[in-house]
PDB file of C-alpha atoms in Angstrom:
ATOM      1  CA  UNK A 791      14.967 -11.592  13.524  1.00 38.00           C
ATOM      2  CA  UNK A 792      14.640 -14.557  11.081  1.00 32.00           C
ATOM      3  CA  UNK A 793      11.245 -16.779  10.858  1.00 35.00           C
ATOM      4  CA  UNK A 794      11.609 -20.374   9.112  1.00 34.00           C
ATOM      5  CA  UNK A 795       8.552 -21.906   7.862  1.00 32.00           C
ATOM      6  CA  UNK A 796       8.173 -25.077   5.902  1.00 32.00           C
ATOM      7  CA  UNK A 797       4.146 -26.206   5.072  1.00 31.00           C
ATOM      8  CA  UNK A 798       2.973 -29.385   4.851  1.00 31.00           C
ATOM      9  CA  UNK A 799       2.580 -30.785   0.956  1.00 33.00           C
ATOM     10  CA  UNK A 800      -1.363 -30.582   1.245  1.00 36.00           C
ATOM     11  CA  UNK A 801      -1.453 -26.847   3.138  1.00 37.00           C
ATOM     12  CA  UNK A 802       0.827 -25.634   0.465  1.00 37.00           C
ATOM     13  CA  UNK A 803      -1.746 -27.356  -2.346  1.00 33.00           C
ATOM     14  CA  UNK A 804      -4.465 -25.426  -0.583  1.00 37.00           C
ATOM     15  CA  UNK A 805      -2.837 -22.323  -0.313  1.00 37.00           C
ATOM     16  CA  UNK A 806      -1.954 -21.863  -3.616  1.00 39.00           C
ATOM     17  CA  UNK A 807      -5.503 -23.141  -4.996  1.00 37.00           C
ATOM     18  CA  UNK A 808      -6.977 -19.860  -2.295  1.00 38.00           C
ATOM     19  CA  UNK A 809      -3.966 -17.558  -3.488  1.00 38.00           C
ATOM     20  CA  UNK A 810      -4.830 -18.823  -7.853  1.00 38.00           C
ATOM     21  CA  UNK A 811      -8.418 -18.443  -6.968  1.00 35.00           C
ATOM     22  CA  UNK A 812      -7.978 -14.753  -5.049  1.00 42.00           C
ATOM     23  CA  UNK A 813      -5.562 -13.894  -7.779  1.00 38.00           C
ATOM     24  CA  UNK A 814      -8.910 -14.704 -10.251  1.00 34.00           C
ATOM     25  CA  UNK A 815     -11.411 -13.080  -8.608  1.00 34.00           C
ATOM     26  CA  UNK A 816      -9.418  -9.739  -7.901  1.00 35.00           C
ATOM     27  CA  UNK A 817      -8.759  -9.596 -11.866  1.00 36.00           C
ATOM     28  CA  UNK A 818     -12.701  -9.768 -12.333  1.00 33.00           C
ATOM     29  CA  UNK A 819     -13.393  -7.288  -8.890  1.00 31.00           C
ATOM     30  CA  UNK A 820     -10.642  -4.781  -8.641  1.00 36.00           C
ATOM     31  CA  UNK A 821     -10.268  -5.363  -5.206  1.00 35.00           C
ATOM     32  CA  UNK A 822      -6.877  -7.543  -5.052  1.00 37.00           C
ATOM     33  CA  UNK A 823      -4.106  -6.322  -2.833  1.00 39.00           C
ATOM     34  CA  UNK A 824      -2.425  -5.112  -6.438  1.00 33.00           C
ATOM     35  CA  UNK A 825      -5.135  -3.025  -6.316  1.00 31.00           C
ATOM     36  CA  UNK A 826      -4.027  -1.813  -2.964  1.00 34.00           C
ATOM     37  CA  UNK A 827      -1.071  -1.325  -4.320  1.00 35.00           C
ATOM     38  CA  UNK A 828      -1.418   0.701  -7.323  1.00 33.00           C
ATOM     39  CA  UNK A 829      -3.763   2.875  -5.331  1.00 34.00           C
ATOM     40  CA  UNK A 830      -1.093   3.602  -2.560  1.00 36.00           C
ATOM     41  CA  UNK A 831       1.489   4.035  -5.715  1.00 36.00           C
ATOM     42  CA  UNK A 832      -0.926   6.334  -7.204  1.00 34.00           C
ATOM     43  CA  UNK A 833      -1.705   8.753  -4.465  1.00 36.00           C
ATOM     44  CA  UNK A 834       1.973   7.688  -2.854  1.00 37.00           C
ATOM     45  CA  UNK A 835       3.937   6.650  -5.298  1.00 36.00           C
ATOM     46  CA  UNK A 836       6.997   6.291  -2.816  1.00 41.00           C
ATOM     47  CA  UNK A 837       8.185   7.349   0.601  1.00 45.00           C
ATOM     48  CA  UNK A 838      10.470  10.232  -0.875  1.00 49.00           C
ATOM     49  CA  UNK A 839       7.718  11.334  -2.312  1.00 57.00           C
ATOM     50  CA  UNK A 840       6.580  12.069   1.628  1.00 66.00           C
ATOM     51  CA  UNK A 841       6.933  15.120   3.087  1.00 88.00           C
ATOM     52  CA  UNK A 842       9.238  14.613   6.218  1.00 93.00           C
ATOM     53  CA  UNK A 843       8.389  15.779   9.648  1.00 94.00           C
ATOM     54  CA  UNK A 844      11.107  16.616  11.731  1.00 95.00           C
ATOM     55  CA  UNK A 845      10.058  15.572  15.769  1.00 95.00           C
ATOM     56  CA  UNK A 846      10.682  19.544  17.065  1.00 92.00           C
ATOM     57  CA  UNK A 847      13.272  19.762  20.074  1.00 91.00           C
ATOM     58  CA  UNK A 848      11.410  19.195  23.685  1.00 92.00           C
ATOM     59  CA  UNK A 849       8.775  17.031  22.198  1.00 93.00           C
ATOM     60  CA  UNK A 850       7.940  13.464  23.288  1.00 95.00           C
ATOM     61  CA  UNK A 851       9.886  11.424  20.574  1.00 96.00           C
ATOM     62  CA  UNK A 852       7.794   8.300  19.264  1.00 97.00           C
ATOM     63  CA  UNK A 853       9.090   4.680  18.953  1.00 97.00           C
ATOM     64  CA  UNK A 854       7.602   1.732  17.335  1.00 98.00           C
ATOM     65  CA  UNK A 855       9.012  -2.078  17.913  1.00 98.00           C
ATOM     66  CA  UNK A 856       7.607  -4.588  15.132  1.00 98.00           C
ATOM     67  CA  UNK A 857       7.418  -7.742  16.265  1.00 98.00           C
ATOM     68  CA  UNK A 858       7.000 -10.365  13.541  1.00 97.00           C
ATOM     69  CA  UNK A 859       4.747 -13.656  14.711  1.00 95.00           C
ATOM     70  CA  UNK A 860       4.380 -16.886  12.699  1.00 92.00           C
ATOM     71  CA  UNK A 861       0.765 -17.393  12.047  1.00 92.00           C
ATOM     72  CA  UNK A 862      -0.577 -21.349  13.170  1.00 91.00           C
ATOM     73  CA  UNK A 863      -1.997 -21.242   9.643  1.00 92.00           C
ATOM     74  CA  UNK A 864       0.209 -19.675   7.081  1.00 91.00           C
ATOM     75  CA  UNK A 865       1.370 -16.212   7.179  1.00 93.00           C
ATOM     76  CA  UNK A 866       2.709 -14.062  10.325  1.00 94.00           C
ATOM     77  CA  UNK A 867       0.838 -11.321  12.159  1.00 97.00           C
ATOM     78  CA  UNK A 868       2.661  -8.157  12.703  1.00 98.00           C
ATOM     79  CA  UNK A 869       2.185  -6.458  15.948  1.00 98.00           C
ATOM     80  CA  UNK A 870       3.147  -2.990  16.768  1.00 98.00           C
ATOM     81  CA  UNK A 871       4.165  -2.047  20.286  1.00 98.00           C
ATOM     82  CA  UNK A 872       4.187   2.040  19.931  1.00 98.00           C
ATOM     83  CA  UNK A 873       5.797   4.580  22.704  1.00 98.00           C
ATOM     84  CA  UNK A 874       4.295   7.861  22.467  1.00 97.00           C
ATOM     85  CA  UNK A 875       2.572   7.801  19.605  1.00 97.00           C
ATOM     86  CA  UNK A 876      -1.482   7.107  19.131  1.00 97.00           C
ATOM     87  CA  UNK A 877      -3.147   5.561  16.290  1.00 97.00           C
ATOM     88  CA  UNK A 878      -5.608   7.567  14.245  1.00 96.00           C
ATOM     89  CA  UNK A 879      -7.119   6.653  11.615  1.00 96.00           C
ATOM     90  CA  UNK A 880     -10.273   8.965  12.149  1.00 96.00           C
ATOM     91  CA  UNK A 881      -8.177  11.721  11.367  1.00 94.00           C
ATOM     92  CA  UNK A 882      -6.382  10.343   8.332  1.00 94.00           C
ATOM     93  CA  UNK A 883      -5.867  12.975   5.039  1.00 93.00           C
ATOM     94  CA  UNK A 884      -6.406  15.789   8.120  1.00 92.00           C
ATOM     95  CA  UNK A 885      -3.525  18.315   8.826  1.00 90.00           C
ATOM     96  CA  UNK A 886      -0.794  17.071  11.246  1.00 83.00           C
ATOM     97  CA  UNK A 887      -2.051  17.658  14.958  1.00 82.00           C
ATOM     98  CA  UNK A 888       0.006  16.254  17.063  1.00 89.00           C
ATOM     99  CA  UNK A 889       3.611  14.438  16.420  1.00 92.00           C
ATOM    100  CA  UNK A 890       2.613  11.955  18.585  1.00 95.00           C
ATOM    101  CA  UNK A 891      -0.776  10.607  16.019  1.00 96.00           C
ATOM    102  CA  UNK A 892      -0.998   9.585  12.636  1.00 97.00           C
ATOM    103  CA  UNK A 893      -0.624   6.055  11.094  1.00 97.00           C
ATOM    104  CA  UNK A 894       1.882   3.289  10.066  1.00 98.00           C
ATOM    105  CA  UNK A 895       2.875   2.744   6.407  1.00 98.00           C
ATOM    106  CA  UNK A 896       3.678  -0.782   5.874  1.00 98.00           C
ATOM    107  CA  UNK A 897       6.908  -1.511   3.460  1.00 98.00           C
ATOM    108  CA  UNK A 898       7.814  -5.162   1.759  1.00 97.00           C
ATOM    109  CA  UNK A 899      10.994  -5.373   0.398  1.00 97.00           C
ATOM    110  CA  UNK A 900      11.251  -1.822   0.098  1.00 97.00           C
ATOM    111  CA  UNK A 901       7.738  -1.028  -1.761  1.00 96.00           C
ATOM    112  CA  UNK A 902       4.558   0.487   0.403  1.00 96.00           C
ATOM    113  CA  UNK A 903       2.140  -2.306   0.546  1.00 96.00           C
ATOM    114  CA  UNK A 904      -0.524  -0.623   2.566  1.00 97.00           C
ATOM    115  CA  UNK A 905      -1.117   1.607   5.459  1.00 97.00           C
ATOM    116  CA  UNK A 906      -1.559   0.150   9.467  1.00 98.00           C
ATOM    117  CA  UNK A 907      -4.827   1.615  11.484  1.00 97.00           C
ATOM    118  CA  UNK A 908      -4.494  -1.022  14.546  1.00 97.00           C
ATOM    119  CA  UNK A 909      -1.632  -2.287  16.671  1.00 98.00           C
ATOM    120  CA  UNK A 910      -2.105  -5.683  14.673  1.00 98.00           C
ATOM    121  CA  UNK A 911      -1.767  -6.710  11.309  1.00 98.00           C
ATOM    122  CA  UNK A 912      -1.982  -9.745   9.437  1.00 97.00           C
ATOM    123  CA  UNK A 913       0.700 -10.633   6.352  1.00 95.00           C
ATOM    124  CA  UNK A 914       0.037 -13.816   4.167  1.00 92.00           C
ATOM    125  CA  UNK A 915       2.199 -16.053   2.449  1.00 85.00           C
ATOM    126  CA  UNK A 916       5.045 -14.492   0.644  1.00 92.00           C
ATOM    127  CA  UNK A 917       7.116 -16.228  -2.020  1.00 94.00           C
ATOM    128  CA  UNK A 918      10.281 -18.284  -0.818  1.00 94.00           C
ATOM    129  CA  UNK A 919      13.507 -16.144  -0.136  1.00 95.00           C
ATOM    130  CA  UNK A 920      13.860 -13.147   2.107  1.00 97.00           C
ATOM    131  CA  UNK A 921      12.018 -10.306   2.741  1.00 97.00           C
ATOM    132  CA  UNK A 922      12.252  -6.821   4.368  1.00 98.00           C
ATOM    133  CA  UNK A 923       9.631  -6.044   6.776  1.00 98.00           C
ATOM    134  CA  UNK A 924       9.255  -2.227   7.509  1.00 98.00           C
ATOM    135  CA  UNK A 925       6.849   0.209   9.368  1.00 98.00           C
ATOM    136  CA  UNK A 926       7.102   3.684   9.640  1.00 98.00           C
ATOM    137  CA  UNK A 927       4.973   5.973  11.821  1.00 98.00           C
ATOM    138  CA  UNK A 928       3.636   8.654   9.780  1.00 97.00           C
ATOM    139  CA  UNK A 929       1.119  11.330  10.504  1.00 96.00           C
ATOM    140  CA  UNK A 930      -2.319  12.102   9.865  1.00 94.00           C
ATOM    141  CA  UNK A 931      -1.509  13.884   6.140  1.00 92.00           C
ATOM    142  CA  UNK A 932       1.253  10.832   5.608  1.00 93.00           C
ATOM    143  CA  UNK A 933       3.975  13.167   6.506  1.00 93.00           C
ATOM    144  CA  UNK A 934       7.120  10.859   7.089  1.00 96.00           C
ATOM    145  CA  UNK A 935       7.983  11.100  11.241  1.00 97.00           C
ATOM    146  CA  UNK A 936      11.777  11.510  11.428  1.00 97.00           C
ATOM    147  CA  UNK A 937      14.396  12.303  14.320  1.00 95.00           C
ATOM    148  CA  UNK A 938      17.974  13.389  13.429  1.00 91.00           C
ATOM    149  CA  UNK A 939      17.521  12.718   9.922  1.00 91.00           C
ATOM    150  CA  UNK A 940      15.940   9.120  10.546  1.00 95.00           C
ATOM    151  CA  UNK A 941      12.764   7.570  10.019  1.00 96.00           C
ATOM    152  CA  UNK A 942      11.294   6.682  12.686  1.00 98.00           C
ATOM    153  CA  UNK A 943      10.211   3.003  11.958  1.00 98.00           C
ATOM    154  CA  UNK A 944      11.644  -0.945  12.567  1.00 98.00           C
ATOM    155  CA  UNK A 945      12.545  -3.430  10.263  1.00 98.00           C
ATOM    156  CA  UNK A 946      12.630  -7.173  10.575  1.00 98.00           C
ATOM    157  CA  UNK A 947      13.767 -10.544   8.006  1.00 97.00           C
ATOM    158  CA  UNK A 948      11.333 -12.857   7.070  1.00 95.00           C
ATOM    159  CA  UNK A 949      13.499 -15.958   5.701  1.00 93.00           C
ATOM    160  CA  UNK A 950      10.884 -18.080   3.568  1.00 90.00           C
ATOM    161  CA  UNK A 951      12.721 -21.425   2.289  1.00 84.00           C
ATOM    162  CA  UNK A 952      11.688 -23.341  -0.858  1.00 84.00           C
TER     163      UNK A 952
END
């Protein structure tokens, strides 16, 4: 699915003045989402570096549908709609339970950006062009969900213009 956006001269002048001054203040803090990101990339550096979890034979086999929404603002929020599988993020870094638990890990244009706790997220501005949107359900020790050699996951577009 492809989202069009175009922001108003004023909103975009705000925008970047928020994203300039975040960009500042996470170089002085630490706590930017490249920080997010070279944390995931150190402990994760990729998702082949994921052990993969086959779904056994006879077991319920989980779905998830990302649905991308444009935010009123700027931005889109992400929602999950999951089918037999349960968020759980009290149990993250604990040995796989259940198939059916664990987490999402969030992918733009191909990199891990973060991990997903809730059925919602919220994505801000991304440069103009288009982007690949990706979740996959993983579980509770980030092992890589996957049915007949598949990741179990959903992509979408996002098509920014300039």
């Amino acid at each position: 699915m492809n989202w069009q956006f175009n922001f108003i001269k004023n909103q975009s002048t705000k925008v970047g003045f928020f994203l300039l001054l975040g960009t500042v203040f996470s170089g002085f803090t630490g706590l930017g989402l490249s920080s997010v990101q070279a944390h995931e990339q150190q402990h994760h550096p990729s998702s082949a570096d994921h052990k993969m979890v086959t779904i056994p034979p006879g077991q319920p086999i989980p779905k998830v549908d990302l649905i991308v929404h444009p935010d009123a603002r700027q931005g889109w929020n992400l929602e999950l709609k999951l089918t037999d599988f349960k968020l759980t993020p009290e149990n993250v870094n604990q040995a796989m339970g259940s198939h059916q638990e664990g987490h999402v890990h969030l992918y733009i244009n191909g990199k891990k950006v973060t991990r997903i706790y809730g059925n919602w997220y919220y994505l801000p501005e991304l440069p103009p062009g288009r982007h690949e949107i990706r979740v996959g359900l993983t579980g509770n020790s980030h092992e890589m969900l996957m049915v007949q050699d598949q990741e179990i996951g959903d992509t979408e577009m996002i098509e920014v213009p300039k």
